[in-house]
Amino acid sequence: LKTAAGRSKMAKFEQVGAVPASAQTVAAFNPATMMMAAAMYSIEKDLSEISETQKKILSFLEAENESQIEADVDSLTNIAANYKYTWDNEVSVAGNHKLALDIQNRARKNIRLYAKQIADTISAKHMIVAQKDIDRALSDLEKKFKYYRLSLFTFSLASLMGIMLSGNFEEGYIDMVKEEIETLS
C-alpha cells in the first residue's frame, strides 16, 4: 500500500472471529432494486429494438413510395411508346386511359405529400444545430425535392396522356390542365 506521503507500507492482517448466530447481516445490495434494474434494462432493450424496427418499416415505406413513383413514370413512358401500335384498339386505349388517370391521382397525392414535408422541413426552427444535422437535413430536403419534381413530371405526363387517350382536345379543358400543372410547379 502507499501512504498519503507516497511511501510504501505493508498491509497488516487481523484475525476475525466467527459471526454469532443471533447477529443480523445487511446485504450489500437490495434485491428489489436489482430486480427493478434488470426489468428496466430489459424494457430499454425492447424499446431500442422497437425503435430499430420502426426505422426499418418507415424506410421500407419511403422506398416503396419512391419506387412506385419511378414505376409510374415507366408505365406512362411505355404507354406513350406503344401508342402508335394501339391507337385504334378501343379496349387498349380505354385501359391505358384508366391507368393514366390512376397514375395522375397518385402523382397528385405525392405532390401534396412532398410539398407538406418540404414545408415542414423548411419551417422547422432549431436554436442550436450540429453540422451533421445540417448535412442530413439538406440531403433529406434534396431527396424530397427530387421526388416532388418527379411526381410533378409524372402528373404532367399523365395529364398529357389523359388528354391524348381521351381524345378531348377542347381548348378549355387543355387550359385547365395546363393551369393545374403551372400551379403545382
Coordinates of N, CA, C and O in Angstrom, one line a residue:
L1 N 0.8 -1.2 0.0 CA 0.0 0.0 0.0 C 0.9 1.2 0.0 O 2.0 1.2 0.4
K2 N 0.3 2.4 -0.4 CA 1.1 3.6 -0.4 C 0.4 4.5 0.6 O -0.8 4.6 0.7
T3 N 1.2 5.3 1.3 CA 0.7 6.3 2.3 C 0.4 7.5 1.5 O 0.7 7.7 0.4
A4 N -0.3 8.5 2.2 CA -0.6 9.8 1.6 C 0.7 10.5 1.2 O 0.7 11.3 0.2
A5 N 1.8 10.3 1.9 CA 3.0 10.9 1.6 C 3.7 10.2 0.4 O 4.7 10.7 -0.1
G6 N 3.2 9.1 0.0 CA 3.8 8.4 -1.2 C 4.8 7.3 -0.8 O 5.4 6.6 -1.6
R7 N 4.9 7.0 0.5 CA 5.8 5.9 1.0 C 5.1 4.5 0.9 O 3.9 4.5 1.0
S8 N 5.9 3.5 0.9 CA 5.3 2.1 0.9 C 5.0 1.7 2.3 O 5.7 2.1 3.2
K9 N 3.9 0.9 2.4 CA 3.5 0.4 3.7 C 3.0 -1.0 3.5 O 2.3 -1.3 2.6
M10 N 3.3 -1.8 4.4 CA 2.9 -3.2 4.4 C 1.5 -3.4 4.9 O 1.1 -2.7 5.9
A11 N 0.7 -4.2 4.3 CA -0.6 -4.5 4.8 C -0.6 -5.4 6.0 O 0.2 -6.3 6.0
K12 N -1.4 -5.1 7.0 CA -1.4 -6.0 8.2 C -2.8 -6.7 8.2 O -3.8 -6.1 8.0
F13 N -2.7 -8.0 8.5 CA -3.9 -8.7 8.6 C -4.3 -9.0 10.1 O -3.4 -9.1 10.9
E14 N -5.6 -9.0 10.4 CA -6.0 -9.2 11.7 C -7.0 -10.4 11.7 O -7.8 -10.5 10.7
Q15 N -7.0 -11.1 12.7 CA -7.9 -12.3 12.8 C -9.3 -11.8 13.2 O -9.5 -10.9 14.0
V16 N -10.3 -12.4 12.5 CA -11.7 -12.0 12.7 C -12.3 -13.3 13.3 O -12.1 -14.4 12.9
G17 N -13.2 -13.0 14.3 CA -13.9 -14.1 14.9 C -15.1 -14.5 14.1 O -15.5 -13.9 13.1
A18 N -15.8 -15.6 14.5 CA -17.0 -16.1 13.9 C -18.1 -15.1 14.2 O -18.2 -14.5 15.2
V19 N -19.1 -15.0 13.2 CA -20.2 -14.2 13.4 C -21.2 -15.0 14.2 O -21.6 -16.1 13.9
P20 N -21.7 -14.4 15.3 CA -22.7 -15.1 16.1 C -24.0 -15.4 15.4 O -24.4 -14.6 14.5
A21 N -24.7 -16.4 15.7 CA -25.9 -16.8 15.0 C -27.0 -15.8 15.2 O -27.9 -15.7 14.4
S22 N -27.0 -15.0 16.3 CA -28.0 -14.0 16.5 C -27.8 -12.7 15.8 O -28.6 -11.8 15.8
A23 N -26.6 -12.5 15.3 CA -26.2 -11.3 14.6 C -27.0 -11.1 13.3 O -27.1 -12.1 12.5
Q24 N -27.4 -10.0 12.9 CA -28.0 -9.7 11.6 C -27.0 -9.1 10.7 O -26.3 -8.2 11.1
T25 N -26.9 -9.6 9.5 CA -26.1 -9.1 8.5 C -26.9 -8.3 7.5 O -28.0 -8.8 7.1
V26 N -26.4 -7.3 6.9 CA -27.1 -6.5 5.9 C -26.5 -6.8 4.6 O -25.3 -6.9 4.4
A27 N -27.4 -7.1 3.6 CA -27.0 -7.4 2.3 C -26.3 -6.2 1.7 O -26.7 -5.1 1.9
A28 N -25.3 -6.5 0.8 CA -24.6 -5.4 0.2 C -25.5 -4.7 -0.9 O -25.2 -3.6 -1.3
F29 N -26.6 -5.3 -1.3 CA -27.5 -4.7 -2.2 C -28.9 -5.1 -1.9 O -29.2 -6.1 -1.2
N30 N -29.8 -4.3 -2.4 CA -31.2 -4.6 -2.2 C -31.7 -5.4 -3.3 O -31.7 -5.0 -4.5
P31 N -32.3 -6.6 -3.1 CA -32.7 -7.5 -4.1 C -33.8 -6.9 -5.0 O -33.9 -7.0 -6.2
A32 N -34.7 -6.1 -4.4 CA -35.8 -5.4 -5.1 C -35.2 -4.4 -6.1 O -35.7 -4.3 -7.3
T33 N -34.2 -3.7 -5.7 CA -33.5 -2.7 -6.6 C -32.9 -3.4 -7.7 O -33.0 -3.0 -8.9
M34 N -32.2 -4.5 -7.5 CA -31.6 -5.3 -8.5 C -32.6 -5.8 -9.5 O -32.4 -5.8 -10.7
M35 N -33.7 -6.3 -9.0 CA -34.8 -6.8 -9.9 C -35.4 -5.7 -10.8 O -35.6 -5.8 -12.0
M36 N -35.5 -4.5 -10.2 CA -36.0 -3.3 -10.9 C -35.0 -2.9 -12.0 O -35.4 -2.6 -13.1
A37 N -33.8 -2.9 -11.6 CA -32.7 -2.6 -12.6 C -32.7 -3.6 -13.8 O -32.6 -3.1 -15.0
A38 N -32.9 -4.8 -13.5 CA -32.9 -5.9 -14.6 C -34.1 -5.6 -15.4 O -34.1 -5.7 -16.7
A39 N -35.3 -5.4 -14.8 CA -36.5 -5.1 -15.6 C -36.4 -3.9 -16.4 O -36.8 -3.9 -17.6
M40 N -35.8 -2.8 -15.9 CA -35.6 -1.6 -16.7 C -34.7 -1.8 -17.9 O -34.9 -1.3 -18.9
Y41 N -33.6 -2.6 -17.6 CA -32.7 -2.9 -18.7 C -33.4 -3.7 -19.8 O -33.2 -3.4 -21.0
S42 N -34.2 -4.6 -19.4 CA -35.0 -5.4 -20.4 C -35.9 -4.5 -21.2 O -36.1 -4.7 -22.4
I43 N -36.6 -3.6 -20.5 CA -37.6 -2.7 -21.2 C -36.8 -1.8 -22.1 O -37.2 -1.6 -23.3
E44 N -35.7 -1.3 -21.7 CA -34.9 -0.4 -22.5 C -34.4 -1.1 -23.8 O -34.4 -0.5 -24.9
K45 N -34.0 -2.3 -23.6 CA -33.5 -3.1 -24.7 C -34.7 -3.4 -25.7 O -34.5 -3.2 -26.9
D46 N -35.9 -3.7 -25.2 CA -37.0 -3.9 -26.1 C -37.4 -2.6 -26.8 O -37.7 -2.6 -28.0
L47 N -37.4 -1.5 -26.1 CA -37.7 -0.2 -26.7 C -36.7 0.1 -27.8 O -37.0 0.7 -28.9
S48 N -35.4 -0.2 -27.6 CA -34.4 0.0 -28.6 C -34.7 -0.9 -29.9 O -34.6 -0.4 -31.0
E49 N -35.1 -2.1 -29.6 CA -35.4 -3.0 -30.8 C -36.7 -2.5 -31.5 O -36.7 -2.5 -32.7
I50 N -37.7 -2.0 -30.8 CA -38.9 -1.5 -31.4 C -38.5 -0.2 -32.2 O -39.0 -0.1 -33.3
S51 N -37.7 0.6 -31.7 CA -37.3 1.8 -32.4 C -36.5 1.4 -33.7 O -36.8 2.0 -34.7
E52 N -35.7 0.4 -33.7 CA -35.0 0.0 -34.9 C -36.0 -0.6 -35.9 O -35.9 -0.3 -37.1
T53 N -36.9 -1.4 -35.4 CA -37.9 -1.9 -36.3 C -38.8 -0.8 -36.9 O -39.1 -0.9 -38.1
Q54 N -39.1 0.2 -36.1 CA -39.9 1.3 -36.6 C -39.1 2.0 -37.7 O -39.7 2.4 -38.8
K55 N -37.8 2.2 -37.5 CA -37.0 2.9 -38.5 C -37.0 2.1 -39.8 O -37.0 2.6 -40.9
K56 N -36.8 0.8 -39.7 CA -36.8 -0.1 -40.9 C -38.1 -0.1 -41.6 O -38.2 0.0 -42.9
I57 N -39.2 -0.1 -40.9 CA -40.6 0.0 -41.5 C -40.7 1.3 -42.3 O -41.2 1.3 -43.4
L58 N -40.4 2.4 -41.6 CA -40.5 3.7 -42.3 C -39.6 3.8 -43.5 O -40.0 4.4 -44.5
S59 N -38.4 3.3 -43.4 CA -37.5 3.3 -44.5 C -38.1 2.5 -45.7 O -38.0 2.9 -46.9
F60 N -38.7 1.3 -45.4 CA -39.3 0.5 -46.4 C -40.4 1.2 -47.1 O -40.6 1.2 -48.3
L61 N -41.3 1.8 -46.3 CA -42.4 2.5 -46.8 C -42.0 3.7 -47.7 O -42.6 3.9 -48.8
E62 N -41.0 4.4 -47.3 CA -40.4 5.5 -48.1 C -39.9 5.0 -49.4 O -40.1 5.5 -50.5
A63 N -39.1 3.9 -49.4 CA -38.5 3.3 -50.6 C -39.7 2.8 -51.5 O -39.6 2.9 -52.7
E64 N -40.7 2.2 -50.9 CA -41.8 1.7 -51.7 C -42.5 2.8 -52.4 O -42.8 2.7 -53.6
N65 N -42.7 4.0 -51.7 CA -43.4 5.1 -52.4 C -42.5 5.7 -53.5 O -43.0 6.0 -54.6
E66 N -41.2 5.7 -53.3 CA -40.3 6.2 -54.3 C -40.3 5.3 -55.5 O -40.3 5.8 -56.6
S67 N -40.3 4.0 -55.3 CA -40.2 3.1 -56.4 C -41.6 3.1 -57.1 O -41.6 2.9 -58.4
Q68 N -42.7 3.4 -56.4 CA -44.0 3.5 -57.1 C -44.0 4.7 -58.1 O -44.5 4.6 -59.2
I69 N -43.4 5.8 -57.6 CA -43.3 7.0 -58.5 C -42.5 6.7 -59.7 O -42.9 7.0 -60.9
E70 N -41.3 6.0 -59.5 CA -40.5 5.6 -60.7 C -41.2 4.6 -61.6 O -41.1 4.7 -62.8
A71 N -41.9 3.7 -61.0 CA -42.7 2.7 -61.9 C -43.8 3.4 -62.7 O -44.1 3.0 -63.8
D72 N -44.4 4.4 -62.0 CA -45.5 5.2 -62.8 C -44.9 5.9 -64.0 O -45.5 5.9 -65.0
V73 N -43.7 6.5 -63.8 CA -43.0 7.1 -65.0 C -42.8 6.1 -66.1 O -43.0 6.3 -67.3
D74 N -42.3 4.9 -65.7 CA -42.0 3.9 -66.7 C -43.3 3.4 -67.4 O -43.3 3.2 -68.6
S75 N -44.4 3.3 -66.6 CA -45.7 2.9 -67.2 C -46.2 3.9 -68.2 O -46.6 3.6 -69.3
L76 N -46.1 5.2 -67.9 CA -46.5 6.2 -68.8 C -45.6 6.3 -70.0 O -46.1 6.5 -71.2
T77 N -44.3 6.1 -69.8 CA -43.4 6.1 -71.0 C -43.7 4.9 -71.9 O -43.7 5.1 -73.1
N78 N -44.1 3.8 -71.3 CA -44.5 2.6 -72.2 C -45.8 2.9 -72.9 O -45.9 2.5 -74.1
I79 N -46.7 3.5 -72.3 CA -48.0 3.8 -72.9 C -47.7 4.8 -74.1 O -48.2 4.5 -75.2
A80 N -46.9 5.8 -73.9 CA -46.6 6.7 -75.0 C -45.8 6.0 -76.1 O -46.1 6.3 -77.3
A81 N -44.9 5.2 -75.8 CA -44.1 4.5 -76.8 C -44.9 3.5 -77.6 O -44.7 3.3 -78.8
N82 N -45.9 2.9 -77.0 CA -46.7 1.9 -77.7 C -48.0 2.4 -78.3 O -48.7 1.7 -78.9
Y83 N -48.2 3.7 -78.1 CA -49.5 4.3 -78.6 C -49.6 4.2 -80.1 O -50.7 4.0 -80.6
K84 N -48.5 4.3 -80.8 CA -48.6 4.2 -82.3 C -49.1 2.8 -82.7 O -49.6 2.7 -83.8
Y85 N -48.9 1.8 -81.8 CA -49.4 0.5 -82.2 C -50.8 0.2 -81.7 O -51.5 -0.7 -82.2
T86 N -51.3 1.0 -80.7 CA -52.6 0.7 -80.1 C -53.6 1.8 -80.2 O -54.7 1.7 -79.6
W87 N -53.3 2.8 -81.0 CA -54.2 3.9 -81.1 C -55.6 3.6 -81.6 O -56.6 4.2 -81.3
D88 N -55.7 2.5 -82.4 CA -57.0 2.1 -83.0 C -57.7 1.0 -82.2 O -58.8 0.6 -82.6
N89 N -57.1 0.5 -81.1 CA -57.7 -0.5 -80.3 C -58.4 0.1 -79.1 O -57.8 0.6 -78.2
E90 N -59.8 0.2 -79.2 CA -60.6 0.9 -78.1 C -60.3 0.3 -76.7 O -60.3 1.0 -75.8
V91 N -60.2 -1.0 -76.6 CA -60.0 -1.6 -75.3 C -58.7 -1.2 -74.7 O -58.6 -0.8 -73.6
S92 N -57.6 -1.2 -75.6 CA -56.3 -0.8 -75.1 C -56.3 0.6 -74.7 O -55.7 1.0 -73.7
V93 N -56.9 1.5 -75.6 CA -56.9 2.9 -75.3 C -57.7 3.2 -74.0 O -57.2 4.0 -73.2
A94 N -58.8 2.5 -73.8 CA -59.6 2.7 -72.6 C -58.8 2.3 -71.3 O -58.8 3.0 -70.3
G95 N -58.2 1.1 -71.4 CA -57.4 0.6 -70.3 C -56.2 1.6 -70.0 O -55.9 1.8 -68.8
N96 N -55.5 2.0 -71.0 CA -54.4 2.9 -70.8 C -54.9 4.3 -70.3 O -54.2 4.9 -69.5
H97 N -56.1 4.7 -70.7 CA -56.6 6.0 -70.2 C -56.9 5.9 -68.7 O -56.6 6.8 -67.9
K98 N -57.5 4.7 -68.3 CA -57.8 4.5 -66.9 C -56.5 4.5 -66.1 O -56.4 5.0 -65.0
L99 N -55.5 3.8 -66.6 CA -54.2 3.7 -65.9 C -53.5 5.1 -65.8 O -53.0 5.5 -64.8
A100 N -53.6 5.9 -66.9 CA -53.1 7.3 -66.8 C -53.8 8.1 -65.8 O -53.1 8.9 -65.1
L101 N -55.1 8.0 -65.7 CA -55.8 8.7 -64.6 C -55.5 8.3 -63.2 O -55.3 9.1 -62.3
D102 N -55.3 7.0 -63.0 CA -54.9 6.4 -61.7 C -53.5 7.0 -61.4 O -53.2 7.4 -60.2
I103 N -52.6 7.0 -62.3 CA -51.2 7.5 -62.1 C -51.3 9.0 -61.8 O -50.6 9.5 -60.9
Q104 N -52.1 9.7 -62.5 CA -52.3 11.1 -62.3 C -52.7 11.4 -60.8 O -52.2 12.3 -60.2
N105 N -53.7 10.6 -60.4 CA -54.2 10.8 -59.0 C -53.1 10.5 -58.0 O -52.9 11.2 -57.0
R106 N -52.3 9.4 -58.2 CA -51.2 9.1 -57.3 C -50.2 10.2 -57.3 O -49.6 10.5 -56.3
A107 N -49.9 10.7 -58.5 CA -48.9 11.8 -58.6 C -49.4 13.0 -57.8 O -48.6 13.7 -57.2
R108 N -50.6 13.3 -58.0 CA -51.2 14.5 -57.2 C -51.0 14.3 -55.7 O -50.7 15.2 -55.0
K109 N -51.3 13.1 -55.3 CA -51.2 12.8 -53.8 C -49.7 12.9 -53.4 O -49.4 13.5 -52.4
N110 N -48.8 12.4 -54.2 CA -47.4 12.5 -53.9 C -46.9 14.0 -53.9 O -46.0 14.3 -53.1
I111 N -47.4 14.7 -54.8 CA -47.0 16.2 -54.9 C -47.4 16.8 -53.6 O -46.6 17.6 -53.0
R112 N -48.6 16.6 -53.1 CA -49.1 17.2 -51.9 C -48.3 16.7 -50.7 O -47.9 17.5 -49.8
L113 N -48.0 15.4 -50.7 CA -47.2 14.8 -49.6 C -45.8 15.5 -49.5 O -45.4 15.9 -48.4
Y114 N -45.1 15.5 -50.6 CA -43.8 16.1 -50.6 C -43.8 17.6 -50.4 O -42.9 18.1 -49.7
A115 N -44.8 18.3 -50.9 CA -44.9 19.7 -50.6 C -45.0 20.0 -49.1 O -44.4 20.9 -48.5
K116 N -45.9 19.2 -48.4 CA -46.0 19.3 -46.9 C -44.7 19.0 -46.2 O -44.3 19.7 -45.3
Q117 N -44.1 17.9 -46.6 CA -42.8 17.5 -46.0 C -41.7 18.6 -46.2 O -41.0 18.9 -45.3
I118 N -41.7 19.2 -47.4 CA -40.7 20.2 -47.6 C -41.0 21.4 -46.8 O -40.1 22.0 -46.2
A119 N -42.3 21.8 -46.8 CA -42.6 23.0 -45.9 C -42.3 22.8 -44.5 O -41.8 23.7 -43.8
D120 N -42.6 21.6 -44.0 CA -42.3 21.2 -42.6 C -40.8 21.3 -42.3 O -40.4 21.8 -41.3
T121 N -40.0 20.8 -43.2 CA -38.6 20.8 -43.0 C -38.0 22.2 -43.0 O -37.2 22.6 -42.2
I122 N -38.5 23.0 -43.9 CA -38.0 24.4 -44.0 C -38.5 25.3 -42.9 O -37.7 26.1 -42.4
S123 N -39.7 25.0 -42.4 CA -40.2 25.9 -41.3 C -39.8 25.4 -39.9 O -40.0 26.2 -39.0
A124 N -39.1 24.3 -39.8 CA -38.6 23.8 -38.5 C -37.5 24.8 -38.0 O -36.6 25.1 -38.8
K125 N -37.7 25.2 -36.8 CA -36.7 26.2 -36.2 C -36.0 25.5 -35.0 O -36.6 25.0 -34.1
H126 N -34.7 25.5 -35.1 CA -33.9 24.9 -34.0 C -32.9 26.0 -33.6 O -32.3 26.7 -34.4
M127 N -32.7 26.0 -32.2 CA -31.8 27.0 -31.7 C -30.3 26.7 -32.0 O -29.5 27.5 -32.4
I128 N -29.9 25.5 -31.7 CA -28.6 25.0 -32.0 C -28.6 23.8 -32.8 O -29.4 22.8 -32.5
V129 N -27.8 23.8 -33.9 CA -27.9 22.7 -34.8 C -26.4 22.3 -35.1 O -25.6 23.1 -35.4
A130 N -26.1 21.0 -35.0 CA -24.8 20.4 -35.4 C -24.7 20.3 -36.9 O -25.6 20.2 -37.6
Q131 N -23.4 20.4 -37.3 CA -23.1 20.3 -38.8 C -23.7 19.0 -39.4 O -24.2 19.1 -40.5
K132 N -23.5 17.9 -38.7 CA -24.0 16.7 -39.2 C -25.6 16.7 -39.4 O -26.1 16.1 -40.3
D133 N -26.3 17.4 -38.5 CA -27.7 17.5 -38.6 C -28.1 18.4 -39.8 O -29.0 18.2 -40.5
I134 N -27.3 19.4 -40.1 CA -27.5 20.3 -41.2 C -27.3 19.5 -42.5 O -28.1 19.6 -43.4
D135 N -26.2 18.7 -42.6 CA -25.9 17.9 -43.8 C -27.0 16.9 -44.0 O -27.5 16.7 -45.1
R136 N -27.5 16.3 -42.9 CA -28.6 15.3 -43.1 C -29.9 15.9 -43.5 O -30.6 15.4 -44.4
A137 N -30.2 17.1 -42.9 CA -31.4 17.8 -43.3 C -31.3 18.3 -44.8 O -32.3 18.2 -45.5
L138 N -30.2 18.8 -45.2 CA -30.0 19.2 -46.6 C -30.2 18.0 -47.5 O -30.9 18.1 -48.6
S139 N -29.6 16.9 -47.2 CA -29.7 15.7 -48.0 C -31.1 15.2 -48.1 O -31.6 14.9 -49.2
D140 N -31.8 15.3 -47.0 CA -33.2 14.9 -46.9 C -34.1 15.8 -47.8 O -35.0 15.4 -48.5
L141 N -33.8 17.1 -47.7 CA -34.5 18.1 -48.4 C -34.3 17.9 -49.9 O -35.3 18.0 -50.7
E142 N -33.1 17.7 -50.3 CA -32.8 17.5 -51.7 C -33.5 16.2 -52.3 O -34.1 16.3 -53.4
K143 N -33.6 15.2 -51.4 CA -34.3 14.0 -51.9 C -35.8 14.2 -52.0 O -36.4 13.8 -53.0
K144 N -36.4 15.0 -51.1 CA -37.8 15.4 -51.2 C -38.1 16.2 -52.4 O -39.1 16.0 -53.1
F145 N -37.2 17.2 -52.7 CA -37.4 18.0 -53.9 C -37.3 17.1 -55.1 O -38.0 17.3 -56.1
K146 N -36.3 16.2 -55.1 CA -36.2 15.3 -56.3 C -37.5 14.5 -56.6 O -38.0 14.5 -57.7
Y147 N -38.1 14.0 -55.5 CA -39.3 13.2 -55.7 C -40.5 14.1 -55.9 O -41.5 13.7 -56.6
Y148 N -40.5 15.3 -55.4 CA -41.5 16.3 -55.8 C -41.5 16.6 -57.3 O -42.5 16.5 -57.9
R149 N -40.3 16.9 -57.8 CA -40.1 17.1 -59.2 C -40.5 15.9 -60.1 O -41.2 16.1 -61.1
L150 N -40.1 14.7 -59.6 CA -40.5 13.5 -60.4 C -42.0 13.3 -60.3 O -42.6 12.9 -61.3
S151 N -42.6 13.6 -59.2 CA -44.1 13.4 -59.1 C -44.8 14.5 -60.0 O -45.8 14.2 -60.6
L152 N -44.2 15.7 -60.0 CA -44.8 16.7 -60.9 C -44.6 16.3 -62.4 O -45.6 16.5 -63.2
F153 N -43.5 15.7 -62.7 CA -43.3 15.2 -64.1 C -44.3 14.1 -64.4 O -44.9 14.1 -65.5
T154 N -44.5 13.2 -63.4 CA -45.4 12.1 -63.6 C -46.8 12.7 -63.8 O -47.6 12.2 -64.7
F155 N -47.2 13.6 -63.0 CA -48.5 14.3 -63.1 C -48.7 14.9 -64.5 O -49.7 14.8 -65.1
S156 N -47.7 15.6 -64.9 CA -47.7 16.3 -66.2 C -47.9 15.3 -67.4 O -48.7 15.5 -68.3
L157 N -47.0 14.3 -67.3 CA -47.1 13.3 -68.4 C -48.4 12.5 -68.4 O -49.0 12.3 -69.4
A158 N -48.9 12.2 -67.2 CA -50.2 11.5 -67.1 C -51.3 12.4 -67.6 O -52.3 11.9 -68.2
S159 N -51.2 13.7 -67.3 CA -52.2 14.7 -67.8 C -52.2 14.7 -69.3 O -53.3 14.7 -70.0
L160 N -51.0 14.7 -69.9 CA -50.9 14.7 -71.4 C -51.4 13.5 -72.0 O -52.2 13.5 -72.9
M161 N -51.1 12.3 -71.3 CA -51.6 11.0 -71.8 C -53.1 11.0 -71.7 O -53.8 10.4 -72.5
G162 N -53.7 11.6 -70.6 CA -55.1 11.6 -70.4 C -55.8 12.4 -71.5 O -56.8 11.9 -72.0
I163 N -55.2 13.5 -71.9 CA -55.8 14.3 -73.0 C -55.7 13.5 -74.3 O -56.7 13.4 -75.0
M164 N -54.6 12.9 -74.5 CA -54.4 12.2 -75.8 C -55.3 11.0 -75.9 O -55.9 10.7 -76.9
L165 N -55.3 10.2 -74.8 CA -56.1 8.9 -74.8 C -57.6 9.2 -74.8 O -58.4 8.4 -75.3
S166 N -58.1 10.3 -74.1 CA -59.5 10.6 -74.1 C -60.0 11.2 -75.4 O -61.1 11.2 -75.7
G167 N -59.0 11.8 -76.1 CA -59.4 12.5 -77.4 C -60.1 13.8 -77.1 O -60.7 14.4 -78.1
N168 N -60.0 14.3 -75.9 CA -60.6 15.6 -75.6 C -59.6 16.7 -75.8 O -58.8 17.0 -74.9
F169 N -59.6 17.3 -77.0 CA -58.7 18.3 -77.3 C -59.3 19.7 -77.2 O -58.9 20.7 -77.8
E170 N -60.4 19.8 -76.4 CA -61.1 21.1 -76.3 C -60.1 22.1 -75.6 O -59.5 21.8 -74.6
E171 N -60.1 23.3 -76.1 CA -59.2 24.3 -75.6 C -59.3 24.6 -74.1 O -58.4 24.7 -73.3
G172 N -60.6 24.7 -73.6 CA -60.8 25.0 -72.2 C -60.3 23.9 -71.3 O -59.8 24.2 -70.2
Y173 N -60.5 22.6 -71.7 CA -60.0 21.5 -70.9 C -58.5 21.5 -70.9 O -57.9 21.3 -69.8
I174 N -57.9 21.7 -72.0 CA -56.4 21.8 -72.0 C -55.8 22.9 -71.2 O -54.9 22.8 -70.5
D175 N -56.5 24.1 -71.3 CA -56.1 25.2 -70.5 C -56.2 24.9 -69.0 O -55.4 25.3 -68.2
M176 N -57.3 24.2 -68.6 CA -57.5 23.9 -67.2 C -56.4 22.9 -66.7 O -55.8 23.1 -65.6
V177 N -56.0 22.0 -67.5 CA -54.9 21.0 -67.2 C -53.6 21.8 -67.1 O -52.8 21.6 -66.1
K178 N -53.4 22.7 -68.0 CA -52.1 23.5 -68.1 C -52.0 24.4 -66.8 O -51.0 24.4 -66.2
E179 N -53.1 25.0 -66.4 CA -53.1 25.8 -65.2 C -52.8 25.0 -63.9 O -52.1 25.5 -63.1
E180 N -53.4 23.8 -63.9 CA -53.1 23.0 -62.7 C -51.6 22.6 -62.6 O -51.0 22.7 -61.5
I181 N -51.1 22.3 -63.8 CA -49.6 21.9 -63.8 C -48.8 23.1 -63.4 O -47.8 23.0 -62.6
E182 N -49.1 24.3 -63.9 CA -48.3 25.5 -63.6 C -48.5 25.8 -62.1 O -47.5 26.3 -61.5
T183 N -49.7 25.6 -61.5 CA -49.9 25.9 -60.1 C -49.0 25.0 -59.3 O -48.4 25.4 -58.3
L184 N -49.0 23.7 -59.6 CA -48.2 22.7 -58.9 C -46.7 22.9 -59.0 O -46.0 22.7 -58.1
S185 N -46.3 23.5 -60.2 CA -44.9 23.7 -60.4 C -44.4 24.9 -59.7 O -43.3 25.1 -59.3

